[in-house]
Each structure stands twice: as C-alpha cells, then as structure tokens.
Coordinates of C-alpha atoms in Angstrom, one line a residue:
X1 CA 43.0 88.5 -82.9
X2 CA 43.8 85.0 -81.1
X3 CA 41.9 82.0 -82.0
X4 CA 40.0 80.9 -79.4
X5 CA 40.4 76.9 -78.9
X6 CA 37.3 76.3 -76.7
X7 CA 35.0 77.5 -79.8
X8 CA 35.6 74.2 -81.6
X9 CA 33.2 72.6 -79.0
X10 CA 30.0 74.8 -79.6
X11 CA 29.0 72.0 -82.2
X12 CA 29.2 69.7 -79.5
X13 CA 25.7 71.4 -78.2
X14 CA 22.7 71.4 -80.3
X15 CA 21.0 74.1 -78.5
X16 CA 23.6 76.5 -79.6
X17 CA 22.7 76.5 -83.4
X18 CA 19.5 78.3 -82.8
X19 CA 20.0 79.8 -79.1
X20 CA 21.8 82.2 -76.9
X21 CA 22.7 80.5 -74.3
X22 CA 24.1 81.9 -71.1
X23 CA 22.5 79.5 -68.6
X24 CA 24.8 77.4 -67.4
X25 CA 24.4 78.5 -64.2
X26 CA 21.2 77.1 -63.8
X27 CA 21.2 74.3 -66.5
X28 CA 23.7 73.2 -68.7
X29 CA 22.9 72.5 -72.3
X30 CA 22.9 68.9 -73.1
X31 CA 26.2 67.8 -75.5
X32 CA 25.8 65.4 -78.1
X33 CA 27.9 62.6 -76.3
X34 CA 25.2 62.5 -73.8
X35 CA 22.3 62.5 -75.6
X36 CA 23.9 59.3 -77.7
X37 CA 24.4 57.9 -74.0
X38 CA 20.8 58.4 -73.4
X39 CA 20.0 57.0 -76.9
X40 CA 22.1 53.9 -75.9
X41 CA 20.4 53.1 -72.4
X42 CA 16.6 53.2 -74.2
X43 CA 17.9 50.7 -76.9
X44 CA 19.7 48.5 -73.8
X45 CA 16.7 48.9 -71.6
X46 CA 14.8 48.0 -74.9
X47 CA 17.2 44.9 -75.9
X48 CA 18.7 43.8 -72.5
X49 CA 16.3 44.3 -70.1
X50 CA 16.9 43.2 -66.8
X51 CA 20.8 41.4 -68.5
X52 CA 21.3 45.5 -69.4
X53 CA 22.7 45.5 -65.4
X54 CA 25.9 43.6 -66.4
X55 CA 26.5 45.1 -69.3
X56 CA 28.1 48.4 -67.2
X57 CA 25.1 49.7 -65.7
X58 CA 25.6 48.7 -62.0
X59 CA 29.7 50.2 -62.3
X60 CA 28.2 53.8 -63.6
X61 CA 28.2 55.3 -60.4
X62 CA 32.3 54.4 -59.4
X63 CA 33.0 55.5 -63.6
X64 CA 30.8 59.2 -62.9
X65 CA 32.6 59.0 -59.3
X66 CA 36.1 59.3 -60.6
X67 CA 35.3 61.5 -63.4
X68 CA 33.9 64.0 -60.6
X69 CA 37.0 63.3 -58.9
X70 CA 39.5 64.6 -61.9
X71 CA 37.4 67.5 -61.7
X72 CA 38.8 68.0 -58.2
X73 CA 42.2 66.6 -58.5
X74 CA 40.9 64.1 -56.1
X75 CA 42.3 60.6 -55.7
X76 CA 39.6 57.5 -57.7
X77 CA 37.5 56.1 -55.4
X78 CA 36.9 59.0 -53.2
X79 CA 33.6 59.8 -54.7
X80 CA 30.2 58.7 -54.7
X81 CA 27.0 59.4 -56.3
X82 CA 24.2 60.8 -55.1
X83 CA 20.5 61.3 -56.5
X84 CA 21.1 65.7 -56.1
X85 CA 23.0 67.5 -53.7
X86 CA 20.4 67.3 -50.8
X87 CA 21.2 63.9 -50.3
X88 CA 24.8 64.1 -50.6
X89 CA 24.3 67.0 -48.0
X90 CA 21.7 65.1 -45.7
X91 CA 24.6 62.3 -46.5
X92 CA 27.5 64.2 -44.7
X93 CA 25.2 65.1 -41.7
X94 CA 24.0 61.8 -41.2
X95 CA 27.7 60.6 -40.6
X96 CA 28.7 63.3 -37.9
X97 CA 27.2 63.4 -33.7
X98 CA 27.4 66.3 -32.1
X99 CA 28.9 65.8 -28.6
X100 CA 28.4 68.5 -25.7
X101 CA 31.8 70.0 -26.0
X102 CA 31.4 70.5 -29.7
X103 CA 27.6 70.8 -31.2
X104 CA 28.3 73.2 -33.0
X105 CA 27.3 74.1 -37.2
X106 CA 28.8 77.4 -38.9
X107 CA 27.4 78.2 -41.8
X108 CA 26.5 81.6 -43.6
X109 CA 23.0 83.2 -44.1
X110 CA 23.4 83.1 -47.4
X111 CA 24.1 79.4 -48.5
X112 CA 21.3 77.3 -50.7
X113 CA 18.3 76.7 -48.8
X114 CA 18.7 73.2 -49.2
X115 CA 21.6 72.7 -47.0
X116 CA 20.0 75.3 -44.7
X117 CA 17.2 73.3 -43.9
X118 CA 19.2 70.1 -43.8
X119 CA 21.5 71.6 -41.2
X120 CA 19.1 73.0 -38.7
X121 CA 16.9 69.9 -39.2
X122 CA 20.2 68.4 -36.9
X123 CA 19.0 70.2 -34.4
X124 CA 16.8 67.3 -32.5
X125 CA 20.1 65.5 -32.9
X126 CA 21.7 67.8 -30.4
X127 CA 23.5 70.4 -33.0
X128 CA 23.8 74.1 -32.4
X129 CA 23.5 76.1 -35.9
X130 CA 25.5 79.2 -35.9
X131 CA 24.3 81.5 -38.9
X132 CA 26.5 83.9 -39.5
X133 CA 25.6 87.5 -41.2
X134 CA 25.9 88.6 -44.9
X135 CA 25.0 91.8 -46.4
X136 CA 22.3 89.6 -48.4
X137 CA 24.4 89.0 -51.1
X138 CA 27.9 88.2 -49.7
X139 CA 28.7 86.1 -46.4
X140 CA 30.8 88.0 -44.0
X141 CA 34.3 85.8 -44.4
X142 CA 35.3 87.9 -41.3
X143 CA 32.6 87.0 -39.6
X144 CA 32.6 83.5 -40.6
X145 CA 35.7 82.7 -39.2
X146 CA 35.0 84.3 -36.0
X147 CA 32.4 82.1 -35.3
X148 CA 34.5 78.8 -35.8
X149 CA 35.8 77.8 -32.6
X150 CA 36.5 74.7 -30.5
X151 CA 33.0 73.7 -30.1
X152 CA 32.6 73.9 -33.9
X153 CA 31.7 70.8 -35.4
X154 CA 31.4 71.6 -39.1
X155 CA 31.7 74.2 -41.1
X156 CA 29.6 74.4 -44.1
X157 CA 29.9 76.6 -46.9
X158 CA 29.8 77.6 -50.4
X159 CA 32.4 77.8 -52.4
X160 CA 30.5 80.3 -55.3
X161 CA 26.7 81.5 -53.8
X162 CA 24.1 81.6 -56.3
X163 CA 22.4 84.3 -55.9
X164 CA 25.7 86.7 -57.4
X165 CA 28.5 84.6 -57.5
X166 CA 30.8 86.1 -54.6
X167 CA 33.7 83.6 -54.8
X168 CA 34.7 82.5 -51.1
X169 CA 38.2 82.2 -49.7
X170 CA 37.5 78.3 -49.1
X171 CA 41.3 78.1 -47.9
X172 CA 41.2 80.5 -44.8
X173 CA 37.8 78.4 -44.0
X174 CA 39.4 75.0 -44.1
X175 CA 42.6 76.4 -41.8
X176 CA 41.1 78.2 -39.3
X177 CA 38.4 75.1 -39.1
X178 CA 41.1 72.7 -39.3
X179 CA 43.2 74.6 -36.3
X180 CA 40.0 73.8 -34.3
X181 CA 39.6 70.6 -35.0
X182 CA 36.5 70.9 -37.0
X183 CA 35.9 69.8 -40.1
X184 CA 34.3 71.9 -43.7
X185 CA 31.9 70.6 -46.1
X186 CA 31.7 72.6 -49.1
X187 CA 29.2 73.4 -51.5
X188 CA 30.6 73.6 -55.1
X189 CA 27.4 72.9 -57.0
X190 CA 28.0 76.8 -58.5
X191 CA 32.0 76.7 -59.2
X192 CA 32.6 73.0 -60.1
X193 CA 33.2 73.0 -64.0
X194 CA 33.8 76.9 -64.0
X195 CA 36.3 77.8 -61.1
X196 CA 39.0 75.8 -60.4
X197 CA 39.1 73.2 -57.5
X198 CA 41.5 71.4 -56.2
X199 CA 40.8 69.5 -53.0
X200 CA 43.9 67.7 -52.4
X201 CA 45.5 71.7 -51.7
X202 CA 42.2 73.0 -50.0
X203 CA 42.6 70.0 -47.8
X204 CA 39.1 70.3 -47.6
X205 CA 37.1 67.2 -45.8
X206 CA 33.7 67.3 -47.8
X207 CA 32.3 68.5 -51.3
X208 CA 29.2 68.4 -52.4
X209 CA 27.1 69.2 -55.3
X210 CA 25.6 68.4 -58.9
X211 CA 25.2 67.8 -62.3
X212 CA 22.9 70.7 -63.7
X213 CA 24.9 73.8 -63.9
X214 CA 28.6 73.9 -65.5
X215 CA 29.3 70.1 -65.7
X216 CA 26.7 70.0 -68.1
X217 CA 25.3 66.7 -67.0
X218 CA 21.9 67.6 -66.6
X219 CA 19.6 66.5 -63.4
X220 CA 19.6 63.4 -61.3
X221 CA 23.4 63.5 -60.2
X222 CA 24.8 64.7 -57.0
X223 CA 28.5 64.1 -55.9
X224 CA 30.1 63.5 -52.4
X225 CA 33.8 63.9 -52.1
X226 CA 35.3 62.5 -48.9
X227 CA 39.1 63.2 -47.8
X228 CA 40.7 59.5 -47.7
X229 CA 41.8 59.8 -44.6
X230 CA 37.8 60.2 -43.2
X231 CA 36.4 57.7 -45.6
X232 CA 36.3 54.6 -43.5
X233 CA 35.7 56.0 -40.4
X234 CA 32.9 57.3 -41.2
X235 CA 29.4 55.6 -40.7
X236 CA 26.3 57.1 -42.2
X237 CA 23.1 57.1 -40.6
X238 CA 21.1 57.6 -44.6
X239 CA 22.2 54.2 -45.5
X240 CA 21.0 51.8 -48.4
X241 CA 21.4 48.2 -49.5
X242 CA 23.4 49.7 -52.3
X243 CA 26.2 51.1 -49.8
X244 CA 26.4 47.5 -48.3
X245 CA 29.8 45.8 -48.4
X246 CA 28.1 43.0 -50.0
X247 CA 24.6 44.5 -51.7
X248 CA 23.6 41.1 -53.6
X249 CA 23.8 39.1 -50.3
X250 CA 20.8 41.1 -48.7
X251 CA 21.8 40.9 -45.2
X252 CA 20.1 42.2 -42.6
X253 CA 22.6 44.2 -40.8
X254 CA 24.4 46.6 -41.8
X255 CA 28.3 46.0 -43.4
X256 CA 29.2 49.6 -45.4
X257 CA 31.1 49.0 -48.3
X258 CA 34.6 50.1 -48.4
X259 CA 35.6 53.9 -50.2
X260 CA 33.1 56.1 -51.3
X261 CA 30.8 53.7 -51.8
X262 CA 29.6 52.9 -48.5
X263 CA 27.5 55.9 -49.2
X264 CA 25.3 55.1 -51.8
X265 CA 21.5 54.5 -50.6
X266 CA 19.1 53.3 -53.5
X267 CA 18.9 51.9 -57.2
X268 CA 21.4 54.1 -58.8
X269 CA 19.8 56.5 -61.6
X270 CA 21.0 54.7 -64.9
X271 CA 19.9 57.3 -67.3
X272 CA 21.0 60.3 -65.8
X273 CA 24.5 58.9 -64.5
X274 CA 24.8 57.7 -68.5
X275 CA 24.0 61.3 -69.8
X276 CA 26.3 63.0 -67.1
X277 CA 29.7 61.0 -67.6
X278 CA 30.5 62.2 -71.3
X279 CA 29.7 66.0 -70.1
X280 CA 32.0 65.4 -67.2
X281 CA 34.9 63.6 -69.1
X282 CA 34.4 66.7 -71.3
X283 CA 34.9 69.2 -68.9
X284 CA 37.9 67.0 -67.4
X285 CA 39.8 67.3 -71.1
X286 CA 39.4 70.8 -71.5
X287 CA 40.6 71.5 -68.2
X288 CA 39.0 73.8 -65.5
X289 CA 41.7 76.0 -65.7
X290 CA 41.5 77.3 -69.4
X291 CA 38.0 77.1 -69.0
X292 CA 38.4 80.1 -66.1
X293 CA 40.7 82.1 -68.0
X294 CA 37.9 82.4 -70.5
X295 CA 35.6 83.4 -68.2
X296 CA 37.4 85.9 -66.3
X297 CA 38.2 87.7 -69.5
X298 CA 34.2 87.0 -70.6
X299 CA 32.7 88.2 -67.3
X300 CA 34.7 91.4 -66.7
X301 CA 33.4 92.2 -71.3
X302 CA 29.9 92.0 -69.3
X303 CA 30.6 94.4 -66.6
X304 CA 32.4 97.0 -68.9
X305 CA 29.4 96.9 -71.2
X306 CA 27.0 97.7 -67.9
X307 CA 29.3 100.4 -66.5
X308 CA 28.8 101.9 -70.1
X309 CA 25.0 101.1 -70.0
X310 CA 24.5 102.5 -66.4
X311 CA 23.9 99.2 -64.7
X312 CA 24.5 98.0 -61.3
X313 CA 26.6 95.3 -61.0
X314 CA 25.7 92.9 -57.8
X315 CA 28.7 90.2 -58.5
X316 CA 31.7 91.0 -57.0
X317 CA 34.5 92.5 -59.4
X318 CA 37.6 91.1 -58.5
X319 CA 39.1 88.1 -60.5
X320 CA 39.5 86.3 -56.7
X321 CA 36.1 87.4 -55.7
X322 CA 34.2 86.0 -58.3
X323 CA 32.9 82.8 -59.8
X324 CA 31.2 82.2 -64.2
X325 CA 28.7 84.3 -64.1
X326 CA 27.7 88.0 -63.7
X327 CA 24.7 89.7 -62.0
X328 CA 22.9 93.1 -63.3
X329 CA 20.4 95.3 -61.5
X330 CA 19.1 97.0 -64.3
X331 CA 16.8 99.4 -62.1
X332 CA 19.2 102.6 -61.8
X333 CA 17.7 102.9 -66.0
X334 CA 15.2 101.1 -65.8
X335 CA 13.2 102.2 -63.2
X336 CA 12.4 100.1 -60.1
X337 CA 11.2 96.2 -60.1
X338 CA 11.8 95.9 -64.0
X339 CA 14.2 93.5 -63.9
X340 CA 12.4 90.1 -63.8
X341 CA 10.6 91.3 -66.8
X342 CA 13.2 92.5 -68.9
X343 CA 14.9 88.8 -68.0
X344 CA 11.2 87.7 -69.6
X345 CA 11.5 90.0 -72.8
X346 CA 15.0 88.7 -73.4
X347 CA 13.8 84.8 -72.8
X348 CA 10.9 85.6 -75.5
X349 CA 14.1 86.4 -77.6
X350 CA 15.8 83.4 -77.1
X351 CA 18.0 83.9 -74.6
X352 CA 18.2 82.2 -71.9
X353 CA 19.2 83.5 -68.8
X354 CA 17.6 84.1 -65.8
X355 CA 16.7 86.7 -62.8
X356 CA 16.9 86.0 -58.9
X357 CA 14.9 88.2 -56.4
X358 CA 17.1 90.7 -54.6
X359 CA 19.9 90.2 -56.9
X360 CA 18.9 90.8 -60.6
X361 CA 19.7 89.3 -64.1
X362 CA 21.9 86.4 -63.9
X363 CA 24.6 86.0 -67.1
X364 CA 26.3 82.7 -67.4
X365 CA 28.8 82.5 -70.0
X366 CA 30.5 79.6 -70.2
X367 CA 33.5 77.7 -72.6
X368 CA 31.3 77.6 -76.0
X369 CA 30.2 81.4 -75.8
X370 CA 31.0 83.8 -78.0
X371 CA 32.2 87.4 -77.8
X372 CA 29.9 88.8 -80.3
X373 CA 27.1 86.8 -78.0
X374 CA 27.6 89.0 -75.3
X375 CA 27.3 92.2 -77.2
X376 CA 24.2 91.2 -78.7
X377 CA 22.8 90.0 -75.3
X378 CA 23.8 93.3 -73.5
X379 CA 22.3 95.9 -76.4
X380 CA 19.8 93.8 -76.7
X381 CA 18.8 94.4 -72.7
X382 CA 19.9 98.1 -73.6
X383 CA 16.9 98.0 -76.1
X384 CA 14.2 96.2 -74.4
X385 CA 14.8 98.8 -71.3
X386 CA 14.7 102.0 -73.8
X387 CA 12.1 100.8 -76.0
X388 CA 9.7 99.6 -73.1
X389 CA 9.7 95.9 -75.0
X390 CA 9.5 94.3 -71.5
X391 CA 5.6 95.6 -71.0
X392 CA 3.8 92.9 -72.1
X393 CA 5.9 91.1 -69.4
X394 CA 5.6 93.1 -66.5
X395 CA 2.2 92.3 -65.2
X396 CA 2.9 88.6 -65.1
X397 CA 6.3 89.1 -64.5
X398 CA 5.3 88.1 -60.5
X399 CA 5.0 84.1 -61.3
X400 CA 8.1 84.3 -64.1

C-alpha cells in the first residue's frame, strides 16, 4: 500500500486527536500555526497596543491577499480582503452600472443566497436579474448559457454549489460571457482549497469567497480577485477610508488606492486575517492539485460504500462534475425525513458533518482524512439507521 504524504499534516490539527472530522465544507479545523498567530496578536495587543499597528498589522491584508492569490495562480497584488464574501460580492456590484442596452444579471437559481439577494438588491439601480433554472440541485449549464447574451452585464456563478457539490464548467461560462462582452464573477467559497483554480486560464474577471471551509482560515475573511486588466478602471461605490490612495491623510474626497486595494472599506480584521494566513500558506505548499487527487480517490470510497449500503447519492459522480465533498439521502433505508437526525446521532458520536434540507448528509473529506475514517463514518451511519440510534433525535431534529 502507498504511503500517503498528506497524513503527515493531521498533527497540524488539534481537533483531529479526539474527532472525526469531515467538515471542512462548512468549517475548517483550526491548524496549530494559526492558533500560535492568534496567541501572538493577544500578547501584541497586550504589549503594543496602539504601536502593535506598525509592527505588521496594517500590511496583513496585501500578505493574506497574495497568499489567496497563489491559491489561484493569480498575479500579487490582485487581491484584496474583505470582512466575508457578502461584501466582496456587494463589492463587485458596487463597481458595475447597468446601462439600457446591457442591464442585464445571469445567475442560477441555485447559487448562495447571499449573492442572490445582493444581486436583485441592483435592481433599483436599473439591473435586470435573469435566474436561470436548476433541477434544485444542479444549475442547468445549458440553460445558463442561453441566457447570456449582449445585453448581459454579468454573469455570476458558482464554481462548486453547496448544497451537493455539482462542479460547474466555469470555462464555457467565462467564453460564451466573454464573446458578449460581459463579464463573470465567480463564487469559489466551496472549491477554493479543494478543486483546483487557476484564474489566469479561466480568464475569469472576478472571484470571490472565504476563509471558513477548505482554506482552513476560519471566519472573518473574504477575498476579491480582480483580472489586472479591470483593476484600475474600476470604481467602487462600497468605499472606505481604508481603500483611499492615501488613508492617513483623511481627505475628504475620494482618491482609490492603486491594485486591489482600492477595495478595502473599514479597519481590517487583525485577528482573523492573522489566524487565516498560516492556513492559507499551508494549503498553497501542499498544492491544490495533490490535494484533489486525494479527494477524488476519497469521495468516489464514499459513494461505493453507499451504493453497497443502498443510499442515494445527490452529488454528482463524475470526477469533472464534482467538487470535496459527497451528499447522501439516506431515506431509500431509512425511511422518509430521517436524515437530519441520523446527521444528529452521528454528531452525538463525534463526527462532525452536517445535513442540508433537500439534499441530505453532507461528507467533507479533506487532505488529513483517513481511509479507515471513512469506513467507520459510513458503518457507523449503516448502524444508527438499522439500530434506530437516531430516535432520541428525531423529534428535535426540526431546529438541528
């Protein structure tokens, strides 16, 4: 049997000596590098006080920039920070108008409802949001590109949706969008970390997302990747003193920075940008690519083992049609609506995972798991279903 390499990092996360872990979808266990980081900004903030601010705090968010942006073969300096996702999000709308002869928004009814909202809040600013269908599960790509035209604006899209991780083809997007003139934002908030991402070959004008999931960095981080050639042409309307070209002289008018910068709004979050750069520098060694191949292999173990268990399996199958983690409907044996508490029976066993209405139980290997994990995890789901261990759950499964 073949040593696996990315198993020499599972000491790297204290959670792992006493849990099962297969949440990285939803959050990332902490690393130890970050939790010394967070160690060292109490004893600044303790020590330095207000003096802590030139010791490396006010550079943090161009260093967590460019470690985002080796996660996305982008070039330094194309990335800012962002307090989560909705505001690199409300950030990309804020820089765009939408003239008569193109209003328009395409987007999926399946995206985070985040960005949802956010996009057909631009509708008293003159855009026309054009939802296109899904199943419920998995946007229409057919569909999707139909819809982008000339009078398309933006496109705005997922790269991996959360509710089952369908994996889009972000490339057709971004070339049918960019035949029209239009430009895509992309939402990589569930494939950054786990599925490679290479901006520079998708071309692709905007990314956005955060810390939480398989960057590990925890909350309090979003990104914003802009493609060079828009980045200072573009003007936000969400603008902050921090996103001034020169902050510290407190001018009145507005003067946005140069590079990613120019869209930053507030105080930048010191504690959470010092716990998410080790985790991202992590990630950025290892390399997305190994870290996929893992996962591939990992995710297809869980579907063979719910084939064999009589599951349904709501992820897409396909190695190009999937992102990290795997989604089970566990009704078809375990009779209908159980799911949500058999998530709860396995979470009072220390697992943690968790369910999504409409979808099911969501699995989340990532680079530290285990094979033997995912045995354990799947009989133990077999169990809890055939022994009816999930009943003490199942009344308050509801607010679970």
């Amino acid at each position: 049997m073949k040593t696996d390499p990315l198993l020499a990092y599972r000491g790297e996360f204290p959670i792992l000596e006493t849990t099962t872990y297969f949440g990285a979808h939803t959050l990332g266990p902490v690393c130890r590098a970050s939790l010394d980081a967070l160690s060292h900004y109490g004893r600044a903030w303790a020590t330095r006080g207000a003096r802590a601010w030139g010791d490396g705090w006010w550079a943090l968010p161009e260093r967590v920039g460019d470690a985002i942006a080796r996660l996305l073969n982008a070039p330094p300096g194309t990335v800012g920070t962002t307090a989560h996702a909705t505001e690199a999000m409300a950030t990309v709308l804020s820089t765009l108008d939408f003239p008569q002869a193109r209003p328009r928004i395409v987007t999926t009814d399946v995206e985070f409802p985040s960005m949802l909202y956010q996009m057909r809040a631009c509708a008293r600013r003159g855009a026309e949001i054009v939802v296109t269908p899904s199943d419920g599960l998995n946007p229409s790509l057919e569909a999707l590109l139909e819809a982008i035209d000339e009078r398309t604006r933006l496109v705005s899209v997922c790269h991996v949706y959360f509710r089952n991780a369908a994996l889009l083809d972000v490339a057709r997007v971004v070339r049918r969008a960019h035949d029209v003139g239009a430009l895509v934002c992309l939402d990589a908030y569930q494939s950054l970390g786990a599925v490679p991402l290479d901006v520079r070959a998708l071309g692709v004008d905007f990314v956005i997302g955060g810390s939480l999931k398989w960057v590990l960095g925890g909350p309090g981080v979003g990104y914003l990747y802009v493609r060079p050639e828009l980045l200072d042409a573009l003007d936000p309307l969400l603008r902050g003193w921090v996103g001034h070209a020169a902050p510290f002289d407190f001018e009145p008018q507005w003067r946005p920075a140069a590079g990613a910068r120019r869209f930053a709004t507030g105080t930048p979050n010191v504690p959470a940008l010092m716990a998410a750069l080790p985790a991202y520098e992590l990630l950025a060694d290892l390399g997305v690519d190994l870290i996929r191949h893992k996962s591939l292999r990992q995710t297809e173990h869980i579907m063979a083992l719910a084939d064999g268990a009589g599951f349904g399996i709501v992820t897409p199958r396909g190695d190009s049609s999937r992102g990290g983690f795997v989604v089970l409907d566990v009704d078809p044996v375990a009779g209908p609506g159980r799911g949500r508490a058999v998530t709860a029976a396995l979470n009072a066993r220390n697992v943690v995972l968790d369910y999504r209405p409409g979808a099911g139980i969501r699995l989340a290997p990532h680079f530290y798991t285990r094979d033997d994990e995912i045995d354990a995890v799947m009989a133990a789901t077999v169990e809890i279903i055939e022994m009816n261990a999930d009943e003490p759950f199942r009344e308050r499964a509801g607010s679970l």
